[in-house]
């Protein structure tokens, strides 16, 4: 098995020499899907497993979407400066180049990034993998996609599972295959005066389907300028657009965080009300009241933000 020290490999690009000596060619297999900041993973003809390869191979460009079989020339150098590698590597031939195996997925992407918590505070794309799903945070990068806020997308991606990814890094790599559609957003709609009033306060859920539920601390916040809501369901945070017309109100395409809801909560019942397509409202004194077919289903109480 051919092995060399990491220290020598890392200094290959600054080799200084006065003469050339022995050369030999050998074949290696190179694993795809390795991030640029990590050592490449290779197998020699007699390797039992993948092992790191730290050297630069002249005239070879590594694309992590592909796995390779390479013919490489190793040249032994003489009169090398101290602490420099005794070898130089150059590409002889790409014997085989294979697209990494993965699965193709269809994704919908919302028109606006949302605040999310990854390794630190960040902005996440909001995506769906199924039209009937709720919007969910997408913490990864889609290679090849030039995303613009204000547009909704439908795309096809290739998702490849990475072997032994670093801690706090996604186990998958996403590569754009095709943009199926890109449409200008219609989320910024001029909303009536009622929406402006709702935006001034925090609305705490008091009653749901005739039951007192204030102990669950669910609430709604309205943003009339952008036509959006946010809130908490008693477990997960939720967000999305809202529309008001006459005495009708709707919350299409709600997205949520994906925490497991342990213990007693009212999340499912609240979403069932908010996502109803025949939802009506009125504002009476300091309450926001929601109705389904004239049945009083929810009461929210006004409070300061």
mmCIF file of C-alpha atoms in Angstrom:
data_model
loop_
_atom_site.group_PDB
_atom_site.id
_atom_site.type_symbol
_atom_site.label_atom_id
_atom_site.label_comp_id
_atom_site.label_asym_id
_atom_site.label_seq_id
_atom_site.Cartn_x
_atom_site.Cartn_y
_atom_site.Cartn_z
ATOM 1 C CA UNK A 1 0.000 0.000 0.000
ATOM 2 C CA UNK A 2 1.295 3.477 -0.891
ATOM 3 C CA UNK A 3 1.262 5.840 2.103
ATOM 4 C CA UNK A 4 2.838 9.233 2.691
ATOM 5 C CA UNK A 5 2.787 11.707 5.565
ATOM 6 C CA UNK A 6 0.130 14.431 5.595
ATOM 7 C CA UNK A 7 2.797 17.044 6.255
ATOM 8 C CA UNK A 8 4.641 16.206 3.053
ATOM 9 C CA UNK A 9 1.470 16.101 0.963
ATOM 10 C CA UNK A 10 0.258 19.475 2.170
ATOM 11 C CA UNK A 11 3.437 21.188 1.027
ATOM 12 C CA UNK A 12 3.499 19.802 -2.515
ATOM 13 C CA UNK A 13 2.427 23.064 -4.155
ATOM 14 C CA UNK A 14 5.555 24.870 -2.953
ATOM 15 C CA UNK A 15 8.101 22.273 -3.995
ATOM 16 C CA UNK A 16 11.504 23.700 -4.957
ATOM 17 C CA UNK A 17 13.857 21.431 -6.893
ATOM 18 C CA UNK A 18 16.944 21.449 -9.084
ATOM 19 C CA UNK A 19 16.527 18.139 -10.870
ATOM 20 C CA UNK A 20 14.065 15.317 -11.634
ATOM 21 C CA UNK A 21 14.522 11.636 -11.011
ATOM 22 C CA UNK A 22 12.462 8.432 -10.989
ATOM 23 C CA UNK A 23 8.848 8.378 -12.164
ATOM 24 C CA UNK A 24 6.176 5.726 -11.899
ATOM 25 C CA UNK A 25 2.488 5.584 -12.815
ATOM 26 C CA UNK A 26 -0.262 4.088 -10.665
ATOM 27 C CA UNK A 27 -4.068 3.888 -10.652
ATOM 28 C CA UNK A 28 -6.344 5.140 -7.869
ATOM 29 C CA UNK A 29 -10.099 5.244 -7.328
ATOM 30 C CA UNK A 30 -11.398 8.513 -5.877
ATOM 31 C CA UNK A 31 -14.640 8.865 -3.955
ATOM 32 C CA UNK A 32 -17.130 11.592 -4.903
ATOM 33 C CA UNK A 33 -19.056 13.804 -2.505
ATOM 34 C CA UNK A 34 -16.062 15.045 -0.508
ATOM 35 C CA UNK A 35 -16.294 18.745 0.564
ATOM 36 C CA UNK A 36 -13.453 20.955 -0.673
ATOM 37 C CA UNK A 37 -12.084 21.595 2.799
ATOM 38 C CA UNK A 38 -11.501 17.876 3.434
ATOM 39 C CA UNK A 39 -8.840 15.476 2.219
ATOM 40 C CA UNK A 40 -9.814 13.466 -0.841
ATOM 41 C CA UNK A 41 -10.601 9.798 -0.217
ATOM 42 C CA UNK A 42 -8.872 7.223 -2.445
ATOM 43 C CA UNK A 43 -8.267 3.499 -2.870
ATOM 44 C CA UNK A 44 -5.138 1.960 -4.375
ATOM 45 C CA UNK A 45 -5.075 -1.417 -6.118
ATOM 46 C CA UNK A 46 -4.521 -3.191 -2.794
ATOM 47 C CA UNK A 47 -6.519 -0.905 -0.458
ATOM 48 C CA UNK A 48 -8.981 -2.513 1.908
ATOM 49 C CA UNK A 49 -10.752 0.773 2.595
ATOM 50 C CA UNK A 50 -10.819 4.443 1.642
ATOM 51 C CA UNK A 51 -7.899 6.520 2.926
ATOM 52 C CA UNK A 52 -7.053 10.240 2.798
ATOM 53 C CA UNK A 53 -5.013 11.716 -0.067
ATOM 54 C CA UNK A 54 -3.628 15.160 0.748
ATOM 55 C CA UNK A 55 -1.541 15.888 -2.349
ATOM 56 C CA UNK A 56 -2.326 18.161 -5.251
ATOM 57 C CA UNK A 57 -2.596 16.326 -8.587
ATOM 58 C CA UNK A 58 -1.499 18.661 -11.367
ATOM 59 C CA UNK A 59 -3.981 19.121 -14.258
ATOM 60 C CA UNK A 60 -6.799 17.420 -12.302
ATOM 61 C CA UNK A 61 -9.963 19.266 -11.215
ATOM 62 C CA UNK A 62 -12.079 17.455 -8.631
ATOM 63 C CA UNK A 63 -15.881 17.798 -8.898
ATOM 64 C CA UNK A 64 -17.581 16.288 -5.796
ATOM 65 C CA UNK A 65 -20.593 15.287 -7.904
ATOM 66 C CA UNK A 66 -18.450 12.588 -9.542
ATOM 67 C CA UNK A 67 -16.363 9.606 -8.491
ATOM 68 C CA UNK A 68 -13.192 8.869 -10.455
ATOM 69 C CA UNK A 69 -10.637 6.324 -11.490
ATOM 70 C CA UNK A 70 -7.358 8.072 -12.318
ATOM 71 C CA UNK A 71 -4.001 7.160 -13.762
ATOM 72 C CA UNK A 72 -1.490 9.286 -11.846
ATOM 73 C CA UNK A 73 2.230 9.870 -12.370
ATOM 74 C CA UNK A 74 4.446 10.154 -9.315
ATOM 75 C CA UNK A 75 7.803 11.804 -9.826
ATOM 76 C CA UNK A 76 10.557 11.601 -7.217
ATOM 77 C CA UNK A 77 12.373 14.887 -6.768
ATOM 78 C CA UNK A 78 15.974 15.408 -5.797
ATOM 79 C CA UNK A 79 17.667 18.270 -4.003
ATOM 80 C CA UNK A 80 14.398 19.245 -2.316
ATOM 81 C CA UNK A 81 14.252 21.946 0.336
ATOM 82 C CA UNK A 82 13.963 20.705 3.941
ATOM 83 C CA UNK A 83 10.417 19.810 5.087
ATOM 84 C CA UNK A 84 9.184 19.679 1.487
ATOM 85 C CA UNK A 85 7.738 16.642 -0.243
ATOM 86 C CA UNK A 86 10.027 14.378 -2.239
ATOM 87 C CA UNK A 87 7.245 13.672 -4.754
ATOM 88 C CA UNK A 88 5.206 15.475 -7.350
ATOM 89 C CA UNK A 89 1.885 14.111 -8.742
ATOM 90 C CA UNK A 90 0.391 14.800 -12.148
ATOM 91 C CA UNK A 91 -2.617 13.463 -14.034
ATOM 92 C CA UNK A 92 -1.884 10.981 -16.820
ATOM 93 C CA UNK A 93 -5.448 10.016 -17.685
ATOM 94 C CA UNK A 94 -9.004 10.041 -16.337
ATOM 95 C CA UNK A 95 -9.832 6.352 -16.742
ATOM 96 C CA UNK A 96 -13.409 6.722 -15.541
ATOM 97 C CA UNK A 97 -15.652 9.548 -14.333
ATOM 98 C CA UNK A 98 -19.068 8.573 -12.913
ATOM 99 C CA UNK A 99 -21.890 10.775 -11.683
ATOM 100 C CA UNK A 100 -22.534 10.126 -8.000
ATOM 101 C CA UNK A 101 -25.581 7.980 -7.477
ATOM 102 C CA UNK A 102 -28.441 9.779 -5.763
ATOM 103 C CA UNK A 103 -32.185 10.301 -5.984
ATOM 104 C CA UNK A 104 -34.015 12.984 -7.909
ATOM 105 C CA UNK A 105 -36.585 15.009 -5.973
ATOM 106 C CA UNK A 106 -39.083 17.704 -6.914
ATOM 107 C CA UNK A 107 -38.990 20.715 -4.583
ATOM 108 C CA UNK A 108 -41.162 23.797 -4.252
ATOM 109 C CA UNK A 109 -39.446 26.874 -2.795
ATOM 110 C CA UNK A 110 -41.326 29.772 -1.216
ATOM 111 C CA UNK A 111 -40.759 33.402 -2.150
ATOM 112 C CA UNK A 112 -39.090 34.470 1.089
ATOM 113 C CA UNK A 113 -36.369 33.170 3.413
ATOM 114 C CA UNK A 114 -37.282 32.895 7.104
ATOM 115 C CA UNK A 115 -35.206 33.227 10.278
ATOM 116 C CA UNK A 116 -34.112 29.817 11.557
ATOM 117 C CA UNK A 117 -31.705 28.291 14.039
ATOM 118 C CA UNK A 118 -28.979 26.042 12.647
ATOM 119 C CA UNK A 119 -25.457 26.011 14.033
ATOM 120 C CA UNK A 120 -26.254 29.704 14.660
ATOM 121 C CA UNK A 121 -28.956 32.188 13.685
ATOM 122 C CA UNK A 122 -29.455 32.080 9.915
ATOM 123 C CA UNK A 123 -31.954 32.561 7.071
ATOM 124 C CA UNK A 124 -33.496 29.384 5.609
ATOM 125 C CA UNK A 125 -35.326 28.643 2.389
ATOM 126 C CA UNK A 126 -38.884 27.394 2.919
ATOM 127 C CA UNK A 127 -39.560 24.256 0.884
ATOM 128 C CA UNK A 128 -42.054 21.478 0.181
ATOM 129 C CA UNK A 129 -41.326 18.048 -1.235
ATOM 130 C CA UNK A 130 -45.031 17.366 -1.686
ATOM 131 C CA UNK A 131 -47.726 19.908 -2.673
ATOM 132 C CA UNK A 132 -49.893 18.826 0.281
ATOM 133 C CA UNK A 133 -47.117 19.316 2.846
ATOM 134 C CA UNK A 134 -46.635 22.363 5.042
ATOM 135 C CA UNK A 135 -43.679 24.639 4.309
ATOM 136 C CA UNK A 136 -40.568 23.551 6.209
ATOM 137 C CA UNK A 137 -37.132 25.000 6.892
ATOM 138 C CA UNK A 138 -34.360 23.935 4.485
ATOM 139 C CA UNK A 139 -30.955 24.264 6.133
ATOM 140 C CA UNK A 140 -28.809 23.054 3.218
ATOM 141 C CA UNK A 141 -27.354 24.638 0.088
ATOM 142 C CA UNK A 142 -28.628 23.762 -3.401
ATOM 143 C CA UNK A 143 -25.622 23.802 -5.684
ATOM 144 C CA UNK A 144 -26.345 25.532 -8.995
ATOM 145 C CA UNK A 145 -29.490 27.403 -7.858
ATOM 146 C CA UNK A 146 -29.387 31.214 -8.041
ATOM 147 C CA UNK A 147 -32.286 31.957 -5.678
ATOM 148 C CA UNK A 148 -34.055 35.344 -5.730
ATOM 149 C CA UNK A 149 -36.486 36.408 -3.027
ATOM 150 C CA UNK A 150 -39.832 37.508 -4.404
ATOM 151 C CA UNK A 151 -40.143 34.423 -6.637
ATOM 152 C CA UNK A 152 -41.552 30.953 -6.029
ATOM 153 C CA UNK A 153 -39.743 28.015 -7.610
ATOM 154 C CA UNK A 154 -40.431 24.465 -8.636
ATOM 155 C CA UNK A 155 -37.159 22.609 -9.208
ATOM 156 C CA UNK A 156 -35.701 19.136 -9.644
ATOM 157 C CA UNK A 157 -32.657 18.310 -7.514
ATOM 158 C CA UNK A 158 -30.344 15.365 -7.200
ATOM 159 C CA UNK A 159 -29.899 14.391 -3.539
ATOM 160 C CA UNK A 160 -26.778 12.377 -2.726
ATOM 161 C CA UNK A 161 -26.115 10.841 0.684
ATOM 162 C CA UNK A 162 -22.598 11.584 1.907
ATOM 163 C CA UNK A 163 -20.556 9.016 3.742
ATOM 164 C CA UNK A 164 -19.260 10.057 7.169
ATOM 165 C CA UNK A 165 -20.129 13.775 6.915
ATOM 166 C CA UNK A 166 -18.578 16.100 9.533
ATOM 167 C CA UNK A 167 -20.529 16.861 12.697
ATOM 168 C CA UNK A 168 -23.132 19.646 12.307
ATOM 169 C CA UNK A 169 -23.070 19.224 8.502
ATOM 170 C CA UNK A 170 -25.942 17.775 6.483
ATOM 171 C CA UNK A 171 -25.730 14.127 5.495
ATOM 172 C CA UNK A 172 -26.915 15.051 1.992
ATOM 173 C CA UNK A 173 -25.681 17.092 -0.933
ATOM 174 C CA UNK A 174 -28.268 18.783 -3.188
ATOM 175 C CA UNK A 175 -27.491 19.601 -6.832
ATOM 176 C CA UNK A 176 -29.838 21.457 -9.148
ATOM 177 C CA UNK A 177 -30.967 19.387 -12.130
ATOM 178 C CA UNK A 178 -33.598 21.703 -13.602
ATOM 179 C CA UNK A 179 -35.688 24.797 -12.792
ATOM 180 C CA UNK A 180 -39.202 23.693 -13.776
ATOM 181 C CA UNK A 181 -40.802 27.068 -13.054
ATOM 182 C CA UNK A 182 -40.007 30.462 -11.526
ATOM 183 C CA UNK A 183 -42.939 32.768 -10.764
ATOM 184 C CA UNK A 184 -43.149 36.279 -9.347
ATOM 185 C CA UNK A 185 -44.726 36.313 -5.896
ATOM 186 C CA UNK A 186 -48.210 37.670 -5.284
ATOM 187 C CA UNK A 187 -47.810 37.756 -1.493
ATOM 188 C CA UNK A 188 -47.630 41.560 -1.239
ATOM 189 C CA UNK A 189 -51.304 42.458 -1.506
ATOM 190 C CA UNK A 190 -52.966 45.635 -0.303
ATOM 191 C CA UNK A 191 -54.923 44.555 2.759
ATOM 192 C CA UNK A 192 -57.913 46.318 4.325
ATOM 193 C CA UNK A 193 -57.906 48.508 7.420
ATOM 194 C CA UNK A 194 -58.770 45.525 9.643
ATOM 195 C CA UNK A 195 -55.390 43.961 8.824
ATOM 196 C CA UNK A 196 -53.580 47.143 9.836
ATOM 197 C CA UNK A 197 -55.394 47.087 13.196
ATOM 198 C CA UNK A 198 -54.597 43.397 13.734
ATOM 199 C CA UNK A 199 -50.919 44.108 13.066
ATOM 200 C CA UNK A 200 -50.678 46.481 16.021
ATOM 201 C CA UNK A 201 -51.166 43.785 18.655
ATOM 202 C CA UNK A 202 -50.331 40.259 19.730
ATOM 203 C CA UNK A 203 -53.382 37.968 19.721
ATOM 204 C CA UNK A 204 -53.353 35.283 22.425
ATOM 205 C CA UNK A 205 -55.601 32.255 21.946
ATOM 206 C CA UNK A 206 -58.214 32.133 24.730
ATOM 207 C CA UNK A 207 -60.788 29.641 23.480
ATOM 208 C CA UNK A 208 -60.713 26.870 20.840
ATOM 209 C CA UNK A 209 -63.770 24.860 19.827
ATOM 210 C CA UNK A 210 -65.566 26.003 22.989
ATOM 211 C CA UNK A 211 -62.755 25.057 25.394
ATOM 212 C CA UNK A 212 -60.642 27.464 27.461
ATOM 213 C CA UNK A 213 -57.034 27.054 26.217
ATOM 214 C CA UNK A 214 -55.104 30.110 27.416
ATOM 215 C CA UNK A 215 -52.747 27.871 29.463
ATOM 216 C CA UNK A 216 -51.170 26.642 26.185
ATOM 217 C CA UNK A 217 -49.871 30.145 25.295
ATOM 218 C CA UNK A 218 -50.720 29.887 21.582
ATOM 219 C CA UNK A 219 -50.789 33.230 19.754
ATOM 220 C CA UNK A 220 -50.953 35.063 16.403
ATOM 221 C CA UNK A 221 -48.956 38.020 15.062
ATOM 222 C CA UNK A 222 -50.024 39.853 11.891
ATOM 223 C CA UNK A 223 -47.783 41.753 9.446
ATOM 224 C CA UNK A 224 -50.106 43.821 7.237
ATOM 225 C CA UNK A 225 -47.274 45.382 5.218
ATOM 226 C CA UNK A 226 -46.115 41.993 3.903
ATOM 227 C CA UNK A 227 -49.413 40.114 4.208
ATOM 228 C CA UNK A 228 -47.939 37.504 6.555
ATOM 229 C CA UNK A 229 -48.593 35.963 9.962
ATOM 230 C CA UNK A 230 -46.442 34.202 12.527
ATOM 231 C CA UNK A 231 -47.286 32.566 15.809
ATOM 232 C CA UNK A 232 -47.072 29.557 18.086
ATOM 233 C CA UNK A 233 -49.420 26.573 18.125
ATOM 234 C CA UNK A 234 -48.614 25.480 21.744
ATOM 235 C CA UNK A 235 -45.629 23.497 20.411
ATOM 236 C CA UNK A 236 -44.283 24.620 17.028
ATOM 237 C CA UNK A 237 -43.879 28.082 15.538
ATOM 238 C CA UNK A 238 -45.834 28.694 12.337
ATOM 239 C CA UNK A 239 -45.768 31.330 9.589
ATOM 240 C CA UNK A 240 -47.174 32.131 6.165
ATOM 241 C CA UNK A 241 -49.392 34.539 4.205
ATOM 242 C CA UNK A 242 -52.871 35.706 5.200
ATOM 243 C CA UNK A 243 -55.728 37.231 3.203
ATOM 244 C CA UNK A 244 -58.738 39.268 4.319
ATOM 245 C CA UNK A 245 -61.737 40.027 2.124
ATOM 246 C CA UNK A 246 -64.946 41.413 3.600
ATOM 247 C CA UNK A 247 -65.632 39.152 6.607
ATOM 248 C CA UNK A 248 -63.525 36.241 5.321
ATOM 249 C CA UNK A 249 -59.980 35.460 6.428
ATOM 250 C CA UNK A 250 -57.639 32.722 5.230
ATOM 251 C CA UNK A 251 -54.163 31.420 6.017
ATOM 252 C CA UNK A 252 -52.987 29.540 2.892
ATOM 253 C CA UNK A 253 -49.698 27.650 2.780
ATOM 254 C CA UNK A 254 -48.813 27.711 6.472
ATOM 255 C CA UNK A 255 -45.326 26.504 7.304
ATOM 256 C CA UNK A 256 -44.163 25.227 10.691
ATOM 257 C CA UNK A 257 -41.094 24.226 12.608
ATOM 258 C CA UNK A 258 -40.741 20.470 13.057
ATOM 259 C CA UNK A 259 -40.295 19.929 16.804
ATOM 260 C CA UNK A 260 -41.813 16.791 18.305
ATOM 261 C CA UNK A 261 -44.744 17.881 20.480
ATOM 262 C CA UNK A 262 -44.296 16.160 23.836
ATOM 263 C CA UNK A 263 -47.081 16.297 26.384
ATOM 264 C CA UNK A 264 -50.526 17.819 26.052
ATOM 265 C CA UNK A 265 -50.995 20.429 23.317
ATOM 266 C CA UNK A 266 -53.631 21.861 20.983
ATOM 267 C CA UNK A 267 -51.559 22.095 17.795
ATOM 268 C CA UNK A 268 -53.605 19.773 15.558
ATOM 269 C CA UNK A 269 -56.936 21.389 16.527
ATOM 270 C CA UNK A 270 -55.590 24.907 15.976
ATOM 271 C CA UNK A 271 -54.178 24.080 12.518
ATOM 272 C CA UNK A 272 -57.480 22.453 11.570
ATOM 273 C CA UNK A 273 -59.232 25.760 12.286
ATOM 274 C CA UNK A 274 -56.668 28.057 10.652
ATOM 275 C CA UNK A 275 -56.473 25.966 7.468
ATOM 276 C CA UNK A 276 -60.244 25.780 6.974
ATOM 277 C CA UNK A 277 -61.227 27.327 3.629
ATOM 278 C CA UNK A 278 -64.546 28.690 4.945
ATOM 279 C CA UNK A 279 -63.155 30.775 7.796
ATOM 280 C CA UNK A 280 -64.857 34.043 8.793
ATOM 281 C CA UNK A 281 -63.931 36.632 11.395
ATOM 282 C CA UNK A 282 -65.000 39.659 13.339
ATOM 283 C CA UNK A 283 -63.309 41.995 15.814
ATOM 284 C CA UNK A 284 -65.394 42.746 18.897
ATOM 285 C CA UNK A 285 -63.972 45.079 21.540
ATOM 286 C CA UNK A 286 -60.623 43.409 22.388
ATOM 287 C CA UNK A 287 -61.110 39.985 20.766
ATOM 288 C CA UNK A 288 -60.566 38.468 17.334
ATOM 289 C CA UNK A 289 -63.245 35.849 16.702
ATOM 290 C CA UNK A 290 -63.090 33.082 14.087
ATOM 291 C CA UNK A 291 -66.107 31.208 12.708
ATOM 292 C CA UNK A 292 -66.682 28.189 10.471
ATOM 293 C CA UNK A 293 -70.189 28.143 8.966
ATOM 294 C CA UNK A 294 -71.452 30.466 11.710
ATOM 295 C CA UNK A 295 -69.981 28.259 14.446
ATOM 296 C CA UNK A 296 -67.755 30.155 16.851
ATOM 297 C CA UNK A 297 -64.475 28.149 16.810
ATOM 298 C CA UNK A 298 -61.755 30.436 18.220
ATOM 299 C CA UNK A 299 -61.321 33.545 20.359
ATOM 300 C CA UNK A 300 -58.047 35.472 20.471
ATOM 301 C CA UNK A 301 -57.499 38.193 23.073
ATOM 302 C CA UNK A 302 -55.677 41.456 22.326
ATOM 303 C CA UNK A 303 -52.415 42.171 24.148
ATOM 304 C CA UNK A 304 -49.389 44.402 23.612
ATOM 305 C CA UNK A 305 -46.583 43.024 21.461
#
